[in-house]
CSV table of C-alpha atoms in Angstrom, one decimal:
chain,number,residue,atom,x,y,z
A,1,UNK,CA,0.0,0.0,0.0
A,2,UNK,CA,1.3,2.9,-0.9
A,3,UNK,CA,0.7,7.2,0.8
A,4,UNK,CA,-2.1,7.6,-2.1
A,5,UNK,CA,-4.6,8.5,0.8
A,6,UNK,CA,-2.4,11.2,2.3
A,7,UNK,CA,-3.7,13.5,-0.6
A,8,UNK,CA,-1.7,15.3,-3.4
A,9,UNK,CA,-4.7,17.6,-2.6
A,10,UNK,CA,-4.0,21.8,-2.8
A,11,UNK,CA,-4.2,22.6,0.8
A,12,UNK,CA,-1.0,20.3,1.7
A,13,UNK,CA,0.0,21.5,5.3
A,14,UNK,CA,-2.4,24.7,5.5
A,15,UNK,CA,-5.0,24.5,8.3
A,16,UNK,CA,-8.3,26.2,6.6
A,17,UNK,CA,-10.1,25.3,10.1
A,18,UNK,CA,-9.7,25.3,13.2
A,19,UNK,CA,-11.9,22.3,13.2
A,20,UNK,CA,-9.4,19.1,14.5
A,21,UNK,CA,-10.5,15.4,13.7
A,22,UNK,CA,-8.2,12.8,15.5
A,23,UNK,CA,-8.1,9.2,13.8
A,24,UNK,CA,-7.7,6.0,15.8
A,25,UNK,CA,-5.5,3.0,14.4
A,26,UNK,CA,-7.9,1.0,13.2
A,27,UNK,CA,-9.1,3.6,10.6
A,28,UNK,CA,-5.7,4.1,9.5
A,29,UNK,CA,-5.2,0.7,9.0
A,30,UNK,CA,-8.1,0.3,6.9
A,31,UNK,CA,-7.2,2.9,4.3
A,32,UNK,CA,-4.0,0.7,3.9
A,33,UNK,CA,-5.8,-2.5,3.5
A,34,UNK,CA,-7.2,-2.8,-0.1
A,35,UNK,CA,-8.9,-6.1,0.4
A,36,UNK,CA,-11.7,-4.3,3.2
A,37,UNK,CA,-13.9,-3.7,0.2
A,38,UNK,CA,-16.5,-1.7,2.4
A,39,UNK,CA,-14.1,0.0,4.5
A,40,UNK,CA,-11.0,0.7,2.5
A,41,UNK,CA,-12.5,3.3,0.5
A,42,UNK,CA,-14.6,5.4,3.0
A,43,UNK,CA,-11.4,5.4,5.0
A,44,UNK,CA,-9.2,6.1,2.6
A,45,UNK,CA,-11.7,9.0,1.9
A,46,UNK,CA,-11.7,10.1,5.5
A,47,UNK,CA,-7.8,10.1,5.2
A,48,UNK,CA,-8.0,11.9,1.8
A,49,UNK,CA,-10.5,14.8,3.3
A,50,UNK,CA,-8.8,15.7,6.2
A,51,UNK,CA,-5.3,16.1,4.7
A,52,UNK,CA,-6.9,18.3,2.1
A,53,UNK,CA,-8.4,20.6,4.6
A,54,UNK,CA,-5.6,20.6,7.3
A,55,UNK,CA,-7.9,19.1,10.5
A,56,UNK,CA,-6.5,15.7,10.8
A,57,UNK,CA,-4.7,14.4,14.1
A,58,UNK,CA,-3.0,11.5,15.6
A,59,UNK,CA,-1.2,10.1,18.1
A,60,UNK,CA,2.5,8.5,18.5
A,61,UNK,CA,0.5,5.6,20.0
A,62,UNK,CA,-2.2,5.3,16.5
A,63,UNK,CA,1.3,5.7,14.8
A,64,UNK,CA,3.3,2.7,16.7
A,65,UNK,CA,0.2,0.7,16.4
A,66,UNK,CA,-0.4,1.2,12.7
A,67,UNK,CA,3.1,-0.1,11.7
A,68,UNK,CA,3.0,-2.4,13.5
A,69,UNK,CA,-0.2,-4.0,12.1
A,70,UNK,CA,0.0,-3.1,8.8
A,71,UNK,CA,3.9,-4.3,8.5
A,72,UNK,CA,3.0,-7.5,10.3
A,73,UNK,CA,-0.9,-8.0,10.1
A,74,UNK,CA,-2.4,-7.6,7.5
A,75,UNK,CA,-2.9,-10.1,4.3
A,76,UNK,CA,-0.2,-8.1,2.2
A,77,UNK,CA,1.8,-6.3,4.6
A,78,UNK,CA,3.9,-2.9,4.0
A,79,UNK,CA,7.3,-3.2,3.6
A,80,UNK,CA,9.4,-1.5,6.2
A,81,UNK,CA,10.4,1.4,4.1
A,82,UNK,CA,6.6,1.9,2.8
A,83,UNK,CA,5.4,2.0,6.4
A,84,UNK,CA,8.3,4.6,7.3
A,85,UNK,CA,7.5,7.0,3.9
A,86,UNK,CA,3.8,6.6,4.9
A,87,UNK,CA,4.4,7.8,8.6
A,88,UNK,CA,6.5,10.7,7.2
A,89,UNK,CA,3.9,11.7,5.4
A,90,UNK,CA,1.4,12.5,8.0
A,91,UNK,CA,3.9,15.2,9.3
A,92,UNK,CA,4.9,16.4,5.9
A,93,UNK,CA,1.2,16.8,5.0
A,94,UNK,CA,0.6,19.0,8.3
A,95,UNK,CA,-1.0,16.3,10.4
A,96,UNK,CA,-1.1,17.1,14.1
A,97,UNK,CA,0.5,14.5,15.6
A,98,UNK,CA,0.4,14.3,19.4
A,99,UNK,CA,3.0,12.4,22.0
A,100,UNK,CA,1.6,12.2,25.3
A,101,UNK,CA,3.3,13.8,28.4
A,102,UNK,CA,3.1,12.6,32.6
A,103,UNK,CA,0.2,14.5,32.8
A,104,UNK,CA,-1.7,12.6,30.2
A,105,UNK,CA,-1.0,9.4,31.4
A,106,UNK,CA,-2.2,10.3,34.6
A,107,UNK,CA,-5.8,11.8,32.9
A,108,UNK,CA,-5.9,8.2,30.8
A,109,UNK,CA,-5.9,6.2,34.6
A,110,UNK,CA,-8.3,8.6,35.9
A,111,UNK,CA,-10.7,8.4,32.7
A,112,UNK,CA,-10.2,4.3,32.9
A,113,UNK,CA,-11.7,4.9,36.4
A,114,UNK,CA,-15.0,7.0,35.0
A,115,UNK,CA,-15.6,5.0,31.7
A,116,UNK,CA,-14.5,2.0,32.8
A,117,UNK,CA,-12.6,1.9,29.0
A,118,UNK,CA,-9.5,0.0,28.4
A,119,UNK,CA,-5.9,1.5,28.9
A,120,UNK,CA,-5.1,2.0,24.9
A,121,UNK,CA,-8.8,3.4,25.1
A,122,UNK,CA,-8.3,5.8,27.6
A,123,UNK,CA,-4.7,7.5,26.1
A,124,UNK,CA,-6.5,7.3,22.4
A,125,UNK,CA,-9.5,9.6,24.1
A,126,UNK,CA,-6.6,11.6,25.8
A,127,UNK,CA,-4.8,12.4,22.8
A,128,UNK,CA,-7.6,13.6,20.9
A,129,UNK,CA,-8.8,15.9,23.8
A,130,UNK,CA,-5.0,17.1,23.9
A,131,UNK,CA,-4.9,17.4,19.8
A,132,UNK,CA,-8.0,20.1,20.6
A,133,UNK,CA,-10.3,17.5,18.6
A,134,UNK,CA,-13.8,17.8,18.3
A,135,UNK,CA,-14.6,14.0,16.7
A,136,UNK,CA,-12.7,11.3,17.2
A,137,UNK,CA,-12.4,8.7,14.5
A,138,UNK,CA,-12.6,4.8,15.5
A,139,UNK,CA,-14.6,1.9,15.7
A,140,UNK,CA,-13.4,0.8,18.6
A,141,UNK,CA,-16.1,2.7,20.6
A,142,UNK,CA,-19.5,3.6,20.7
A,143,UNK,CA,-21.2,5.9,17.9
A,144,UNK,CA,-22.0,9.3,19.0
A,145,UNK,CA,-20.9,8.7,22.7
A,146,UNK,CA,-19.1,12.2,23.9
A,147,UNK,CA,-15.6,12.8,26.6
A,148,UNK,CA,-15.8,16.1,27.3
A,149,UNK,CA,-15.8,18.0,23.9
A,150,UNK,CA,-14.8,15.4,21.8
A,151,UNK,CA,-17.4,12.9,20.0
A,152,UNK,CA,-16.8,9.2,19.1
A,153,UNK,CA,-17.8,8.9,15.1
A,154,UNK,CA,-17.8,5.6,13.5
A,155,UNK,CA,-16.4,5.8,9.8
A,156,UNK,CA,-17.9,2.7,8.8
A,157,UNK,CA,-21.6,3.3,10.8
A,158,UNK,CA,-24.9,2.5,8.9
């Protein structure tokens, strides 16, 4: 898979918004994975969209975890190199990309507590609220369930 979702779009690193849209793994992973008929291309399209317009935002964690499933994972894996030009990409292209501090890890414990969500969960939500994000993108958790000002939206929803 190669960075065709990043966008050769006109906008490149300009932010035309100040409208932020974070992006969990497993969205990423599906814009990478041609053989997700359904999902490839409306997360590709995601992928596409908010490079254009300047809004999009992830974490180092959705980064680690990306390479490491789509290098290992997935039924035709990236090489090395493609997974390390595609991860460039997201800063060339002006993506927000967010690596947590002490503090953070310390919000993600106490958020566990209230939500009762997993760990990876918990620092996912984090980073988004950190990243000033008003939707985060997975489908890890549940459609149109809010933390605070940011709202889960599932890609792939019907």
């Amino acid at each position: 898979m190669t960075s065709d979702c990043m966008a050769n779009g006109p906008m490149g690193n300009a932010r035309t918004s100040m409208t932020v849209e974070f992006v969990d793994t497993n969205v990423l992973v599906y814009a990478h994975n041609r053989r997700d008929e359904r999902r490839h291309p409306v997360a590709r399209d995601l992928l596409t969209r908010l490079t254009e317009d300047g809004t999009g935002a992830v974490s180092i964690q959705v980064l680690q975890e990306w390479v490491n499933v789509v290098t290992r994972r997935v039924p035709i894996p990236l090489t090395l190199d493609e997974a390390a030009r595609v991860t460039e990409d997201f800063d060339s292209a002006g993506w927000r990309i967010i690596s947590p501090q002490v503090g953070d890890v310390i919000e993600a414990l106490a958020m566990m507590q209230r939500w009762q969500l997993s760990w990876w969960d918990s620092l996912i939500v984090i980073a988004a609220q950190v990243a000033g994000a008003s939707v985060l993108w997975t489908e890890d958790l549940n459609h149109g369930q809010k933390f605070g000002s940011v709202t889960i939206q599932n890609p792939f929803h019907d």
